[in-house]
């Protein structure tokens, strides 16, 4: 007979698997590559999207993993809000470096605009992190931003993928990393900054 504790444990295991699959690095790798392909209609566009994803997603994730191995943080989630500032600064710097390469090289416009939107979103995350006691969900913000950008650049059918954003939000609350309000705020910020720069 299944106990309440077993159900809770199974729920948390499922939430952890899903949040690891839909983590920002993975979402950015898939999403920005897709935006590049849709923007340029060629493999070169996809390559630019992948280049952008490396700087927006892989570099920050690598930094987090490096700090985790040093013992600074327990895992990639960095649950302590006071420890998150360096991550946002690394993201801003990394996206800035990518844009410094992409602009003179005439990368596809939509990929450049997507990077600017992600940079603006990160500024918002940093401002809330430093200016309040709130910890907005980065996972929710990234997922929402990428879905919004794909819906604008590729096809409105991508709005159906907001169901995945809702799933990301559920995992963050199920694991007690964020409140419902913090995941909703992350989703709203991601959508707002993407819409602001893409419309």
Coordinates of N, CA and C in Angstrom, one line a residue:
X1 N 0.8 -1.2 0.0 CA 0.0 0.0 0.0 C 0.9 1.3 0.0
X2 N 0.6 2.2 -0.9 CA 1.4 3.4 -1.0 C 1.1 4.4 0.1
X3 N 2.1 4.9 0.8 CA 1.9 5.8 1.8 C 2.0 7.2 1.3
X4 N 1.6 8.2 2.1 CA 1.7 9.6 1.8 C 3.1 10.0 1.5
X5 N 4.0 9.5 2.4 CA 5.4 9.8 2.3 C 6.0 9.3 1.0
X6 N 5.6 8.1 0.5 CA 6.0 7.5 -0.7 C 5.5 8.4 -1.9
X7 N 4.3 8.8 -1.8 CA 3.7 9.7 -2.9 C 4.5 11.0 -3.0
X8 N 4.8 11.6 -1.9 CA 5.6 12.8 -1.8 C 7.0 12.6 -2.4
X9 N 7.6 11.5 -2.1 CA 8.9 11.2 -2.6 C 8.9 11.0 -4.1
X10 N 7.9 10.3 -4.6 CA 7.8 10.0 -6.0 C 7.5 11.3 -6.7
X11 N 6.7 12.2 -6.1 CA 6.5 13.5 -6.7 C 7.7 14.3 -6.9
X12 N 8.5 14.3 -5.8 CA 9.8 15.1 -5.8 C 10.8 14.5 -6.8
X13 N 10.8 13.2 -6.9 CA 11.8 12.6 -7.9 C 11.4 13.0 -9.3
X14 N 10.1 13.0 -9.6 CA 9.6 13.4 -10.9 C 9.9 14.8 -11.2
X15 N 9.7 15.7 -10.2 CA 10.0 17.1 -10.3 C 11.4 17.3 -10.6
X16 N 12.3 16.6 -9.9 CA 13.7 16.8 -10.1 C 14.2 16.4 -11.4
X17 N 13.6 15.3 -11.9 CA 14.0 14.8 -13.3 C 13.6 15.8 -14.3
X18 N 12.4 16.3 -14.2 CA 11.8 17.3 -15.2 C 12.6 18.6 -15.1
X19 N 12.9 19.1 -13.9 CA 13.6 20.4 -13.8 C 15.0 20.2 -14.3
X20 N 15.6 19.0 -14.2 CA 17.0 18.8 -14.8 C 16.9 18.8 -16.3
X21 N 15.9 18.2 -16.9 CA 15.7 18.2 -18.3 C 15.5 19.6 -18.9
X22 N 14.6 20.3 -18.2 CA 14.2 21.6 -18.7 C 14.9 22.8 -18.1
X23 N 16.1 22.5 -17.6 CA 17.0 23.5 -17.0 C 17.4 24.6 -18.1
X24 N 17.7 25.8 -17.6 CA 18.0 26.9 -18.6 C 19.0 26.5 -19.7
X25 N 20.1 25.9 -19.4 CA 21.1 25.6 -20.4 C 20.5 24.8 -21.5
X26 N 19.7 23.7 -21.2 CA 19.1 22.9 -22.2 C 18.1 23.7 -23.0
X27 N 17.2 24.5 -22.3 CA 16.2 25.3 -23.0 C 16.9 26.3 -24.0
X28 N 17.9 26.9 -23.6 CA 18.6 27.9 -24.4 C 19.3 27.2 -25.6
X29 N 19.9 26.0 -25.4 CA 20.6 25.3 -26.5 C 19.6 25.0 -27.6
X30 N 18.4 24.5 -27.2 CA 17.4 24.1 -28.1 C 16.7 25.3 -28.7
X31 N 16.4 26.3 -27.8 CA 15.6 27.4 -28.3 C 16.4 28.4 -29.1
X32 N 17.6 28.8 -28.8 CA 18.3 29.7 -29.6 C 18.8 29.1 -30.9
X33 N 19.1 27.8 -30.9 CA 19.4 27.2 -32.2 C 18.2 27.2 -33.1
X34 N 17.0 26.9 -32.5 CA 15.8 27.0 -33.3 C 15.5 28.4 -33.8
X35 N 15.7 29.4 -33.0 CA 15.5 30.8 -33.4 C 16.4 31.1 -34.5
X36 N 17.7 30.7 -34.4 CA 18.6 31.0 -35.5 C 18.2 30.3 -36.8
X37 N 17.8 29.1 -36.7 CA 17.4 28.4 -37.9 C 16.2 29.0 -38.6
X38 N 15.2 29.4 -37.7 CA 14.0 30.1 -38.2 C 14.2 31.4 -38.8
X39 N 15.2 32.1 -38.2 CA 15.5 33.5 -38.5 C 16.2 33.6 -39.9
X40 N 17.2 32.8 -40.1 CA 18.0 32.8 -41.3 C 17.5 31.8 -42.4
X41 N 16.8 30.8 -41.9 CA 16.4 29.7 -42.8 C 17.5 28.9 -43.4
X42 N 18.6 28.9 -42.7 CA 19.8 28.2 -43.2 C 20.5 27.6 -42.0
X43 N 21.4 26.6 -42.3 CA 22.2 26.0 -41.2 C 23.2 27.1 -40.6
X44 N 23.5 28.1 -41.3 CA 24.4 29.1 -40.7 C 23.6 29.9 -39.6
X45 N 22.3 30.0 -39.8 CA 21.5 30.6 -38.8 C 21.4 29.8 -37.5
X46 N 21.3 28.5 -37.7 CA 21.3 27.5 -36.6 C 22.6 27.6 -35.9
X47 N 23.7 27.7 -36.6 CA 25.1 27.8 -36.0 C 25.2 29.0 -35.2
X48 N 24.7 30.2 -35.7 CA 24.7 31.4 -34.9 C 23.8 31.2 -33.6
X49 N 22.7 30.6 -33.7 CA 21.9 30.3 -32.5 C 22.6 29.5 -31.5
X50 N 23.3 28.5 -32.0 CA 24.1 27.6 -31.1 C 25.2 28.4 -30.4
X51 N 25.9 29.2 -31.2 CA 26.9 30.1 -30.7 C 26.4 31.0 -29.6
X52 N 25.2 31.6 -29.8 CA 24.6 32.4 -28.8 C 24.2 31.6 -27.5
X53 N 23.7 30.4 -27.7 CA 23.3 29.5 -26.6 C 24.5 29.1 -25.7
X54 N 25.7 29.0 -26.4 CA 26.9 28.6 -25.6 C 27.2 29.8 -24.6
X55 N 27.1 31.0 -25.0 CA 27.4 32.1 -24.2 C 26.3 32.4 -23.2
X56 N 25.0 32.2 -23.6 CA 23.9 32.5 -22.7 C 23.6 31.4 -21.7
X57 N 23.9 30.2 -22.1 CA 23.5 29.0 -21.3 C 24.7 28.2 -20.8
X58 N 25.6 27.8 -21.7 CA 26.6 26.9 -21.3 C 27.7 27.5 -20.4
X59 N 28.1 28.8 -20.8 CA 29.1 29.4 -20.0 C 28.6 29.7 -18.5
X60 N 27.4 30.2 -18.3 CA 26.9 30.4 -16.9 C 26.8 29.0 -16.2
X61 N 26.3 28.0 -16.9 CA 26.1 26.7 -16.3 C 27.5 26.1 -15.9
X62 N 28.5 26.4 -16.7 CA 29.8 25.9 -16.4 C 30.4 26.6 -15.2
X63 N 30.1 27.9 -15.1 CA 30.5 28.7 -13.9 C 29.9 28.2 -12.7
X64 N 28.6 27.9 -12.7 CA 27.9 27.4 -11.6 C 28.5 26.0 -11.2
X65 N 28.8 25.2 -12.1 CA 29.3 23.9 -11.8 C 30.8 24.0 -11.2
X66 N 31.5 25.0 -11.7 CA 32.9 25.2 -11.2 C 32.8 25.6 -9.7
X67 N 31.9 26.5 -9.4 CA 31.7 27.0 -8.0 C 31.2 25.9 -7.2
X68 N 30.3 25.0 -7.7 CA 29.8 23.9 -7.0 C 30.9 22.9 -6.6
X69 N 31.8 22.7 -7.5 CA 32.9 21.8 -7.2 C 33.8 22.3 -6.2
X70 N 33.9 23.7 -6.1 CA 34.8 24.3 -5.1 C 34.1 24.3 -3.8
X71 N 32.8 23.9 -3.7 CA 32.1 23.9 -2.5 C 31.3 25.2 -2.2
X72 N 31.3 26.1 -3.1 CA 30.6 27.4 -2.9 C 29.1 27.1 -2.8
X73 N 28.6 26.3 -3.7 CA 27.1 26.0 -3.7 C 26.9 24.5 -3.7
X74 N 25.8 24.1 -3.2 CA 25.5 22.7 -3.1 C 25.1 22.0 -4.4
X75 N 24.4 22.8 -5.3 CA 24.0 22.3 -6.6 C 23.7 23.4 -7.5
X76 N 23.2 23.2 -8.7 CA 23.0 24.2 -9.7 C 21.9 25.2 -9.3
X77 N 21.1 24.8 -8.4 CA 19.9 25.6 -8.1 C 20.2 26.9 -7.3
X78 N 21.3 26.8 -6.5 CA 21.8 28.0 -5.7 C 20.6 28.6 -5.0
X79 N 20.1 27.9 -4.0 CA 18.9 28.3 -3.3 C 19.0 29.5 -2.5
X80 N 20.2 29.8 -2.1 CA 20.4 31.0 -1.2 C 20.5 32.3 -2.1
X81 N 19.5 33.1 -2.0 CA 19.4 34.3 -2.8 C 20.6 35.2 -2.8
X82 N 21.2 35.3 -1.6 CA 22.4 36.2 -1.4 C 23.6 35.7 -2.2
X83 N 23.6 34.5 -2.7 CA 24.7 34.0 -3.4 C 24.5 34.1 -5.0
X84 N 23.4 34.6 -5.4 CA 23.1 34.6 -6.8 C 23.7 35.7 -7.6
X85 N 24.0 36.8 -7.0 CA 24.5 38.0 -7.7 C 25.7 37.6 -8.7
X86 N 26.7 36.9 -8.3 CA 27.8 36.6 -9.2 C 27.3 35.9 -10.5
X87 N 26.3 35.0 -10.3 CA 25.8 34.3 -11.5 C 25.2 35.3 -12.5
X88 N 24.4 36.2 -12.0 CA 23.8 37.2 -12.9 C 24.9 38.0 -13.6
X89 N 25.9 38.4 -12.9 CA 27.0 39.2 -13.5 C 27.8 38.4 -14.5
X90 N 28.0 37.1 -14.3 CA 28.6 36.3 -15.3 C 27.8 36.2 -16.6
X91 N 26.4 36.0 -16.4 CA 25.5 35.9 -17.5 C 25.6 37.2 -18.3
X92 N 25.5 38.4 -17.7 CA 25.6 39.6 -18.4 C 26.9 39.8 -19.1
X93 N 28.0 39.5 -18.5 CA 29.3 39.6 -19.2 C 29.4 38.6 -20.3
X94 N 28.9 37.4 -20.2 CA 29.0 36.4 -21.2 C 28.2 36.8 -22.4
X95 N 26.9 37.2 -22.2 CA 26.1 37.7 -23.3 C 26.7 38.9 -24.0
X96 N 27.3 39.8 -23.2 CA 28.0 41.0 -23.7 C 29.1 40.6 -24.7
X97 N 29.9 39.6 -24.3 CA 31.0 39.1 -25.2 C 30.4 38.5 -26.5
X98 N 29.4 37.7 -26.3 CA 28.8 37.2 -27.5 C 28.3 38.2 -28.5
X99 N 27.6 39.3 -27.9 CA 27.1 40.3 -28.8 C 28.2 41.1 -29.5
X100 N 29.4 41.3 -28.7 CA 30.5 42.0 -29.3 C 31.1 41.2 -30.5
X101 N 30.9 39.9 -30.6 CA 31.3 39.1 -31.7 C 30.2 39.1 -32.8
X102 N 29.0 39.0 -32.4 CA 27.8 38.8 -33.3 C 27.5 40.0 -34.1
X103 N 27.6 41.2 -33.5 CA 27.2 42.4 -34.2 C 28.1 42.8 -35.4
X104 N 29.4 42.8 -35.2 CA 30.3 43.1 -36.4 C 30.3 42.0 -37.4
X105 N 29.9 40.7 -37.0 CA 29.9 39.6 -37.9 C 28.6 39.5 -38.6
X106 N 27.7 40.4 -38.3 CA 26.3 40.4 -39.0 C 25.6 39.1 -38.8
X107 N 25.5 38.7 -37.5 CA 24.7 37.5 -37.1 C 23.2 37.8 -37.4
X108 N 22.4 36.8 -37.6 CA 21.0 37.0 -37.9 C 20.4 37.9 -36.9
X109 N 19.6 38.8 -37.4 CA 19.0 39.9 -36.5 C 18.2 39.3 -35.3
X110 N 17.4 38.3 -35.6 CA 16.6 37.7 -34.5 C 17.4 37.0 -33.4
X111 N 18.5 36.5 -33.8 CA 19.4 35.9 -32.7 C 20.0 37.0 -31.9
X112 N 20.4 38.1 -32.5 CA 21.0 39.2 -31.8 C 19.9 39.8 -30.9
X113 N 18.7 40.0 -31.4 CA 17.6 40.6 -30.6 C 17.3 39.6 -29.4
X114 N 17.3 38.3 -29.7 CA 17.1 37.4 -28.6 C 18.1 37.5 -27.5
X115 N 19.3 37.7 -27.9 CA 20.4 37.9 -26.8 C 20.2 39.2 -26.1
X116 N 19.8 40.2 -26.8 CA 19.5 41.5 -26.1 C 18.3 41.3 -25.1
X117 N 17.3 40.6 -25.5 CA 16.2 40.3 -24.6 C 16.6 39.5 -23.4
X118 N 17.5 38.5 -23.6 CA 18.0 37.7 -22.5 C 18.8 38.6 -21.5
X119 N 19.6 39.5 -22.1 CA 20.4 40.4 -21.3 C 19.5 41.3 -20.5
X120 N 18.4 41.9 -21.1 CA 17.5 42.7 -20.4 C 16.8 41.9 -19.3
X121 N 16.4 40.7 -19.5 CA 15.8 39.8 -18.5 C 16.7 39.6 -17.3
X122 N 18.0 39.4 -17.6 CA 19.0 39.2 -16.6 C 19.2 40.4 -15.7
X123 N 19.1 41.6 -16.3 CA 19.2 42.9 -15.6 C 18.0 42.9 -14.6
X124 N 16.8 42.5 -15.1 CA 15.6 42.5 -14.2 C 15.8 41.5 -13.1
X125 N 16.3 40.3 -13.4 CA 16.5 39.3 -12.3 C 17.5 39.8 -11.3
X126 N 18.6 40.5 -11.7 CA 19.6 41.0 -10.8 C 19.0 42.1 -10.0
X127 N 18.2 43.0 -10.6 CA 17.6 44.1 -9.9 C 16.7 43.7 -8.7
X128 N 15.9 42.7 -9.0 CA 15.0 42.1 -8.0 C 15.8 41.4 -6.9
X129 N 16.8 40.6 -7.4 CA 17.7 39.9 -6.4 C 18.4 40.8 -5.4
X130 N 18.9 41.9 -5.9 CA 19.7 42.8 -5.1 C 18.8 43.8 -4.4
X131 N 17.6 44.1 -4.9 CA 16.8 45.2 -4.3 C 15.7 44.7 -3.4
X132 N 15.6 43.4 -3.3 CA 14.5 42.9 -2.4 C 14.9 41.6 -1.8
X133 N 14.0 41.0 -1.1 CA 14.3 39.7 -0.5 C 13.7 38.5 -1.3
X134 N 13.3 38.9 -2.5 CA 12.6 37.9 -3.4 C 13.6 37.2 -4.2
X135 N 13.3 36.0 -4.6 CA 14.1 35.1 -5.4 C 13.3 34.6 -6.6
X136 N 13.3 35.5 -7.7 CA 12.5 35.1 -8.9 C 13.1 33.9 -9.5
X137 N 12.2 33.0 -10.0 CA 12.7 31.8 -10.7 C 13.4 32.0 -12.0
X138 N 14.6 31.7 -12.1 CA 15.4 31.9 -13.4 C 14.9 30.8 -14.4
X139 N 14.7 29.6 -13.9 CA 14.2 28.6 -14.8 C 12.9 29.0 -15.5
X140 N 12.0 29.5 -14.7 CA 10.7 29.9 -15.3 C 10.9 31.1 -16.3
X141 N 11.8 32.0 -15.9 CA 12.0 33.2 -16.7 C 12.6 32.8 -18.1
X142 N 13.6 31.9 -18.1 CA 14.2 31.5 -19.3 C 13.3 30.7 -20.2
X143 N 12.5 29.8 -19.6 CA 11.6 29.0 -20.4 C 10.5 29.8 -21.0
X144 N 10.0 30.8 -20.3 CA 9.0 31.7 -20.8 C 9.5 32.6 -21.9
X145 N 10.7 33.1 -21.7 CA 11.3 34.0 -22.7 C 11.6 33.2 -24.0
X146 N 12.1 32.0 -23.9 CA 12.4 31.3 -25.1 C 11.1 30.9 -25.9
X147 N 10.1 30.5 -25.2 CA 8.8 30.1 -25.8 C 8.2 31.4 -26.5
X148 N 8.3 32.5 -25.9 CA 7.8 33.8 -26.5 C 8.5 34.1 -27.7
X149 N 9.9 34.0 -27.7 CA 10.7 34.3 -28.8 C 10.4 33.4 -30.0
X150 N 10.3 32.1 -29.7 CA 10.0 31.2 -30.8 C 8.6 31.4 -31.4
X151 N 7.6 31.8 -30.6 CA 6.3 32.1 -31.1 C 6.3 33.3 -32.0
X152 N 7.2 34.3 -31.7 CA 7.3 35.5 -32.5 C 8.1 35.3 -33.8
X153 N 9.2 34.6 -33.7 CA 10.1 34.4 -34.8 C 9.7 33.3 -35.7
X154 N 9.2 32.2 -35.2 CA 8.8 31.0 -36.0 C 7.4 30.9 -36.3
X155 N 6.6 30.5 -35.3 CA 5.1 30.4 -35.5 C 4.4 30.5 -34.2
X156 N 3.2 31.1 -34.2 CA 2.4 31.3 -33.0 C 2.0 30.0 -32.4
X157 N 2.1 28.9 -33.1 CA 1.9 27.6 -32.5 C 2.8 27.3 -31.3
X158 N 3.9 28.0 -31.3 CA 4.8 27.8 -30.1 C 4.2 28.2 -28.8
X159 N 3.1 29.0 -28.9 CA 2.4 29.4 -27.6 C 1.9 28.1 -26.9
X160 N 1.7 27.0 -27.6 CA 1.3 25.8 -26.9 C 2.4 25.3 -25.9
X161 N 3.6 25.7 -26.2 CA 4.7 25.3 -25.3 C 4.7 26.0 -24.0
X162 N 3.8 26.9 -23.8 CA 3.6 27.5 -22.5 C 3.2 26.4 -21.4
X163 N 2.7 25.3 -21.9 CA 2.4 24.2 -21.0 C 3.7 23.7 -20.4
X164 N 4.8 23.7 -21.2 CA 6.1 23.3 -20.6 C 6.6 24.4 -19.6
X165 N 6.3 25.6 -19.8 CA 6.6 26.7 -18.8 C 5.9 26.4 -17.5
X166 N 4.6 26.1 -17.6 CA 3.8 25.7 -16.4 C 4.4 24.5 -15.7
X167 N 4.9 23.6 -16.5 CA 5.5 22.4 -15.9 C 6.8 22.8 -15.2
X168 N 7.6 23.7 -15.8 CA 8.8 24.2 -15.1 C 8.4 24.8 -13.8
X169 N 7.4 25.6 -13.8 CA 6.9 26.3 -12.6 C 6.5 25.3 -11.5
X170 N 5.8 24.3 -12.0 CA 5.4 23.2 -11.0 C 6.6 22.6 -10.3
X171 N 7.6 22.3 -11.1 CA 8.8 21.6 -10.5 C 9.5 22.5 -9.5
X172 N 9.6 23.8 -9.8 CA 10.3 24.7 -8.9 C 9.5 24.8 -7.5
X173 N 8.2 24.8 -7.6 CA 7.4 24.8 -6.3 C 7.4 23.5 -5.6
X174 N 7.3 22.4 -6.4 CA 7.3 21.0 -5.8 C 8.6 20.7 -5.1
X175 N 9.7 21.3 -5.5 CA 11.0 21.1 -4.9 C 11.3 22.1 -3.8
X176 N 10.3 23.0 -3.6 CA 10.4 24.1 -2.6 C 11.6 25.1 -2.9
X177 N 11.9 25.2 -4.1 CA 13.0 26.2 -4.5 C 12.4 27.6 -4.6
X178 N 11.1 27.6 -5.0 CA 10.4 28.9 -5.2 C 8.9 28.8 -4.7
X179 N 8.3 29.9 -4.5 CA 6.9 30.0 -4.3 C 6.2 30.1 -5.6
X180 N 4.8 29.9 -5.6 CA 4.1 30.1 -6.8 C 4.2 31.5 -7.4
X181 N 4.2 32.5 -6.5 CA 4.4 33.8 -6.9 C 5.7 34.1 -7.6
X182 N 6.8 33.5 -7.1 CA 8.1 33.7 -7.6 C 8.3 33.0 -9.0
X183 N 7.6 31.9 -9.2 CA 7.6 31.3 -10.6 C 6.8 32.1 -11.5
X184 N 5.6 32.6 -11.0 CA 4.8 33.4 -11.9 C 5.5 34.7 -12.3
X185 N 6.2 35.3 -11.4 CA 7.0 36.5 -11.6 C 8.1 36.2 -12.7
X186 N 8.7 35.1 -12.5 CA 9.8 34.7 -13.5 C 9.2 34.5 -14.9
X187 N 8.1 33.9 -15.0 CA 7.4 33.7 -16.3 C 7.0 35.0 -16.9
X188 N 6.5 35.9 -16.1 CA 6.0 37.2 -16.5 C 7.2 38.1 -17.0
X189 N 8.3 38.0 -16.3 CA 9.5 38.8 -16.7 C 10.1 38.2 -18.0
X190 N 10.1 36.9 -18.1 CA 10.7 36.4 -19.4 C 9.8 36.7 -20.6
X191 N 8.5 36.7 -20.4 CA 7.6 37.0 -21.5 C 7.7 38.5 -21.8
X192 N 7.7 39.3 -20.8 CA 7.7 40.8 -21.0 C 9.0 41.3 -21.7
X193 N 10.1 40.8 -21.3 CA 11.4 41.3 -21.9 C 11.5 40.8 -23.3
X194 N 11.1 39.5 -23.6 CA 11.1 39.0 -24.9 C 10.2 39.8 -25.9
X195 N 9.0 40.1 -25.4 CA 8.0 40.8 -26.2 C 8.5 42.2 -26.4
X196 N 9.0 42.8 -25.4 CA 9.5 44.2 -25.6 C 10.5 44.4 -26.7
X197 N 11.4 43.4 -26.8 CA 12.5 43.5 -27.8 C 12.2 42.9 -29.1
X198 N 11.2 42.0 -29.2 CA 10.9 41.4 -30.4 C 9.7 41.9 -31.2
X199 N 8.9 42.7 -30.6 CA 7.7 43.3 -31.3 C 8.0 44.7 -31.9

